[in-house]
Amino acid sequence: EAGVAQSPRYKIIEKRQSVAFWCNPISGHATLYWYQQILGQGPKLLIQFQNNGVVDDSQLPKDRFSAERLKGVDSTLKIQPAKLEDSAVYLCASSRGGFAVGGETQYFGPGTRLLVL
Amino acid sequence: GENVEQHPSTLSVQEGDSAVIKCTYSDSASNYFPWYKQELGKRPQLIIDIRSNVGEKKDQRIAVTLNKTAKHFSLHITETQPEDSAVYFCAATGTASKLTFGTGTRLQVTL
């Protein structure tokens, strides 16, 4: 089966600009996650969707970050305006889902490497 | 929320030796503990996982042990090979049902 797809793979922007990332999960996976991975650290969950509903967005900086998954498949993550500290790899992951509990294997996409100058 | 600590941050072993990475977690309700391997510039890939109703799981050269009482779990790699060199992350799912990752261990297997 095809894996999780993300685009773009790389993005360089200046601070205060906006940027958007796209994710297409594994077909049939109901749960989709966005993670931020700063260099040298483990991934940190930003937001979790179950179909098109938000399960957890407690660590999403809502003053500048937004995400949507309108049809329960693809998702976009937006940053507006970007700050220097947003430089990181943004990873999308998906799991089979069906219920909003833990314990599922998550499959990661290749990530989008963002550099904010 | 869940807090996962991982040690050591770097580990260097000779080819053929064993490597052990340890993690502790804070939420006693955590029930799922995956381990991911991440090579430089690539995506994290699941290498093994364990659930709270199991104490040990093995897959060829890789094994994971879980001690629920002490709230710690460990990754064991035997007969290490150069291709095992990567960053390894442990993770745990707590009561909030979200995956919390450790800070990573950079494993270097030398010839």
CSV table of C-alpha atoms in Angstrom, one decimal:
chain,number,residue,atom,x,y,z
A,1,GLU,CA,0.0,0.0,0.0
A,2,ALA,CA,1.2,3.6,-0.6
A,3,GLY,CA,2.6,5.4,2.4
A,4,VAL,CA,1.8,8.8,3.8
A,5,ALA,CA,2.6,11.5,1.3
A,6,GLN,CA,3.6,15.0,2.2
A,7,SER,CA,4.5,18.1,0.2
A,8,PRO,CA,6.5,20.2,-0.2
A,9,ARG,CA,9.6,18.4,1.1
A,10,TYR,CA,11.5,21.6,1.7
A,11,LYS,CA,10.4,25.2,2.3
A,12,ILE,CA,12.4,28.3,3.0
A,13,ILE,CA,10.5,31.5,4.1
A,14,GLU,CA,11.2,34.7,5.9
A,15,LYS,CA,9.8,35.4,9.3
A,16,ARG,CA,6.3,36.8,9.3
A,17,GLN,CA,5.4,35.1,6.0
A,18,SER,CA,2.9,32.3,5.8
A,19,VAL,CA,3.3,28.7,4.8
A,20,ALA,CA,1.1,25.7,4.2
A,21,PHE,CA,1.9,22.0,4.3
A,22,TRP,CA,-0.1,19.2,2.8
A,23,CYS,CA,-0.6,15.6,3.9
A,24,ASN,CA,-2.3,12.6,2.3
A,25,PRO,CA,-2.6,9.7,4.7
A,26,ILE,CA,-2.6,6.0,3.9
A,27,SER,CA,-5.8,5.0,2.2
A,28,GLY,CA,-8.5,4.1,4.7
A,29,HIS,CA,-6.7,5.5,7.7
A,30,ALA,CA,-9.2,7.5,9.8
A,31,THR,CA,-6.7,9.1,12.2
A,32,LEU,CA,-4.2,11.7,11.1
A,33,TYR,CA,-1.5,13.4,13.1
A,34,TRP,CA,0.7,16.5,12.6
A,35,TYR,CA,4.0,16.5,14.6
A,36,GLN,CA,6.7,19.1,14.9
A,37,GLN,CA,10.3,17.8,15.2
A,38,ILE,CA,12.9,20.3,16.1
A,39,LEU,CA,16.5,19.3,15.4
A,40,GLY,CA,17.8,17.0,18.0
A,41,GLN,CA,14.4,16.4,19.6
A,42,GLY,CA,11.7,13.8,19.4
A,43,PRO,CA,8.5,14.6,17.5
A,44,LYS,CA,5.9,16.6,19.3
A,45,LEU,CA,2.2,16.2,18.6
A,46,LEU,CA,0.6,19.4,17.3
A,47,ILE,CA,-2.9,18.1,16.4
A,48,GLN,CA,-4.7,14.8,16.0
A,49,PHE,CA,-7.8,14.3,13.7
A,50,GLN,CA,-10.2,11.5,13.8
A,51,ASN,CA,-11.9,11.6,10.4
A,52,ASN,CA,-12.5,15.3,10.0
A,53,GLY,CA,-12.9,16.1,13.7
A,54,VAL,CA,-10.2,17.3,16.1
A,55,VAL,CA,-9.3,14.9,18.9
A,56,ASP,CA,-6.4,16.8,20.4
A,57,ASP,CA,-4.9,20.2,19.6
A,58,SER,CA,-3.7,21.1,23.1
A,59,GLN,CA,-0.1,21.7,21.9
A,60,LEU,CA,-1.0,23.6,18.7
A,61,PRO,CA,0.0,27.3,19.0
A,62,LYS,CA,-3.4,28.5,17.8
A,63,ASP,CA,-2.4,32.1,17.5
A,64,ARG,CA,-0.4,31.2,14.4
A,65,PHE,CA,-1.0,27.6,13.5
A,66,SER,CA,-4.1,26.2,12.0
A,67,ALA,CA,-5.0,22.8,10.5
A,68,GLU,CA,-7.9,21.3,8.7
A,69,ARG,CA,-9.1,18.0,7.4
A,70,LEU,CA,-12.3,18.9,5.6
A,71,LYS,CA,-13.2,15.7,3.9
A,72,GLY,CA,-11.6,13.3,6.4
A,73,VAL,CA,-8.8,12.4,4.0
A,74,ASP,CA,-6.1,15.0,3.1
A,75,SER,CA,-5.0,17.6,5.6
A,76,THR,CA,-3.3,21.0,5.5
A,77,LEU,CA,-1.3,22.6,8.3
A,78,LYS,CA,-0.7,26.4,8.0
A,79,ILE,CA,1.6,28.8,9.9
A,80,GLN,CA,0.8,32.5,9.7
A,81,PRO,CA,2.9,34.4,10.5
A,82,ALA,CA,6.0,32.3,10.9
A,83,LYS,CA,8.6,32.8,13.5
A,84,LEU,CA,12.3,31.8,13.6
A,85,GLU,CA,11.5,29.2,16.2
A,86,ASP,CA,9.1,27.4,13.8
A,87,SER,CA,12.1,26.1,11.9
A,88,ALA,CA,11.6,22.3,12.1
A,89,VAL,CA,10.5,19.2,10.3
A,90,TYR,CA,6.8,18.9,10.2
A,91,LEU,CA,5.8,15.2,10.1
A,92,CYS,CA,2.4,13.9,9.2
A,93,ALA,CA,1.4,10.4,10.4
A,94,SER,CA,-1.7,8.3,10.1
A,95,SER,CA,-3.2,5.2,11.7
A,96,ARG,CA,-6.2,3.0,11.1
A,97,GLY,CA,-8.3,4.7,13.7
A,98,GLY,CA,-12.0,3.9,14.2
A,99,PHE,CA,-11.9,5.0,17.8
A,100,ALA,CA,-10.1,7.9,19.4
A,101,VAL,CA,-7.9,5.9,21.8
A,102,GLY,CA,-4.2,5.2,21.9
A,103,GLY,CA,-2.4,2.0,21.1
A,104,GLU,CA,-2.3,2.2,17.3
A,105,THR,CA,0.7,1.9,15.0
A,106,GLN,CA,1.4,5.3,13.4
A,107,TYR,CA,3.0,5.5,10.0
A,108,PHE,CA,5.0,8.6,9.2
A,109,GLY,CA,5.4,10.6,6.0
A,110,PRO,CA,8.7,11.9,4.8
A,111,GLY,CA,8.2,15.3,6.5
A,112,THR,CA,8.5,18.9,5.3
A,113,ARG,CA,11.7,20.6,6.4
A,114,LEU,CA,10.9,24.3,7.1
A,115,LEU,CA,13.5,26.9,7.5
A,116,VAL,CA,12.4,30.4,8.7
A,117,LEU,CA,15.0,33.1,8.1
B,1,GLY,CA,0.3,14.9,30.8
B,2,GLU,CA,2.6,12.0,29.9
B,3,ASN,CA,6.4,12.5,30.2
B,4,VAL,CA,8.9,10.1,28.7
B,5,GLU,CA,12.6,10.2,29.5
B,6,GLN,CA,15.1,8.3,27.5
B,7,HIS,CA,18.7,7.4,28.2
B,8,PRO,CA,21.4,7.5,27.0
B,9,SER,CA,21.4,10.3,24.5
B,10,THR,CA,24.3,8.8,22.6
B,11,LEU,CA,25.6,5.3,22.5
B,12,SER,CA,28.6,3.9,20.7
B,13,VAL,CA,29.1,0.2,20.4
B,14,GLN,CA,31.3,-2.1,18.3
B,15,GLU,CA,29.9,-4.2,15.6
B,16,GLY,CA,28.5,-7.4,17.0
B,17,ASP,CA,28.0,-6.0,20.5
B,18,SER,CA,24.6,-5.4,22.1
B,19,ALA,CA,23.0,-2.1,22.7
B,20,VAL,CA,20.4,-1.2,25.3
B,21,ILE,CA,18.3,2.0,25.4
B,22,LYS,CA,16.1,2.7,28.4
B,23,CYS,CA,13.0,4.8,28.8
B,24,THR,CA,10.7,5.7,31.7
B,25,TYR,CA,7.2,7.1,31.6
B,26,SER,CA,5.0,8.9,34.1
B,27,ASP,CA,1.4,8.0,33.3
B,28,SER,CA,0.5,4.7,34.8
B,29,ALA,CA,-2.4,4.4,32.4
B,30,SER,CA,-0.1,4.2,29.4
B,31,ASN,CA,-0.8,1.1,27.4
B,32,TYR,CA,1.2,1.2,24.2
B,33,PHE,CA,5.0,1.6,23.8
B,34,PRO,CA,6.4,1.8,20.3
B,35,TRP,CA,10.1,2.2,19.3
B,36,TYR,CA,11.0,4.2,16.1
B,37,LYS,CA,14.2,4.3,14.2
B,38,GLN,CA,15.1,7.5,12.3
B,39,GLU,CA,18.0,7.7,9.9
B,40,LEU,CA,19.4,11.1,9.0
B,41,GLY,CA,16.9,13.1,7.0
B,42,LYS,CA,14.3,10.3,6.9
B,43,ARG,CA,11.0,9.5,8.5
B,44,PRO,CA,10.7,7.7,11.8
B,45,GLN,CA,10.0,4.0,11.1
B,46,LEU,CA,8.4,1.6,13.6
B,47,ILE,CA,10.8,-1.2,14.5
B,48,ILE,CA,9.0,-2.9,17.4
B,49,ASP,CA,6.2,-2.1,19.9
B,50,ILE,CA,4.8,-3.6,23.0
B,51,ARG,CA,1.5,-3.3,24.8
B,52,SER,CA,0.9,-3.2,28.5
B,53,ASN,CA,-0.4,-6.7,28.8
B,54,VAL,CA,2.9,-8.1,27.6
B,55,GLY,CA,6.2,-8.1,29.4
B,56,GLU,CA,8.6,-8.9,26.6
B,57,LYS,CA,8.5,-9.0,22.8
B,58,LYS,CA,11.2,-10.1,20.4
B,59,ASP,CA,11.7,-9.8,16.7
B,60,GLN,CA,15.0,-11.3,15.4
B,61,ARG,CA,17.8,-9.1,16.8
B,62,ILE,CA,15.5,-6.6,18.5
B,63,ALA,CA,13.7,-7.1,21.8
B,64,VAL,CA,11.7,-4.8,24.0
B,65,THR,CA,10.9,-5.3,27.7
B,66,LEU,CA,8.3,-3.6,29.8
B,67,ASN,CA,8.1,-3.2,33.6
B,68,LYS,CA,4.7,-1.6,34.4
B,69,THR,CA,5.4,-1.5,38.1
B,70,ALA,CA,8.6,0.6,37.6
B,71,LYS,CA,7.1,2.3,34.6
B,72,HIS,CA,10.1,1.7,32.4
B,73,PHE,CA,10.7,-0.1,29.1
B,74,SER,CA,13.9,-0.9,27.2
B,75,LEU,CA,15.1,-1.7,23.7
B,76,HIS,CA,17.7,-4.4,23.2
B,77,ILE,CA,19.6,-4.8,20.0
B,78,THR,CA,21.9,-7.8,19.7
B,79,GLU,CA,24.7,-8.5,17.2
B,80,THR,CA,24.7,-4.9,16.1
B,81,GLN,CA,25.5,-4.0,12.6
B,82,PRO,CA,26.6,-0.7,10.9
B,83,GLU,CA,23.1,-0.3,9.4
B,84,ASP,CA,21.7,-0.1,13.0
B,85,SER,CA,23.3,3.3,13.3
B,86,ALA,CA,20.5,5.8,13.6
B,87,VAL,CA,18.5,7.8,16.2
B,88,TYR,CA,16.1,5.7,18.2
B,89,PHE,CA,13.0,7.1,19.8
B,90,CYS,CA,10.8,5.5,22.4
B,91,ALA,CA,7.2,6.6,22.9
B,92,ALA,CA,4.3,6.0,25.1
B,93,THR,CA,0.5,6.5,24.9
B,94,GLY,CA,-1.0,8.0,28.0
B,95,THR,CA,-4.5,8.7,29.2
B,96,ALA,CA,-4.8,11.5,26.7
B,97,SER,CA,-4.4,8.9,24.0
B,98,LYS,CA,-1.6,10.8,22.3
B,99,LEU,CA,1.9,9.5,21.6
B,100,THR,CA,4.6,11.2,23.6
B,101,PHE,CA,8.2,10.7,22.4
B,102,GLY,CA,11.4,10.5,24.3
B,103,THR,CA,14.3,12.7,23.4
B,104,GLY,CA,16.1,10.1,21.3
B,105,THR,CA,19.3,8.1,21.4
B,106,ARG,CA,21.9,8.4,18.7
B,107,LEU,CA,23.4,4.9,18.2
B,108,GLN,CA,26.7,4.6,16.5
B,109,VAL,CA,27.9,1.1,15.5
B,110,THR,CA,31.6,1.1,14.8
B,111,LEU,CA,33.5,-1.4,12.8
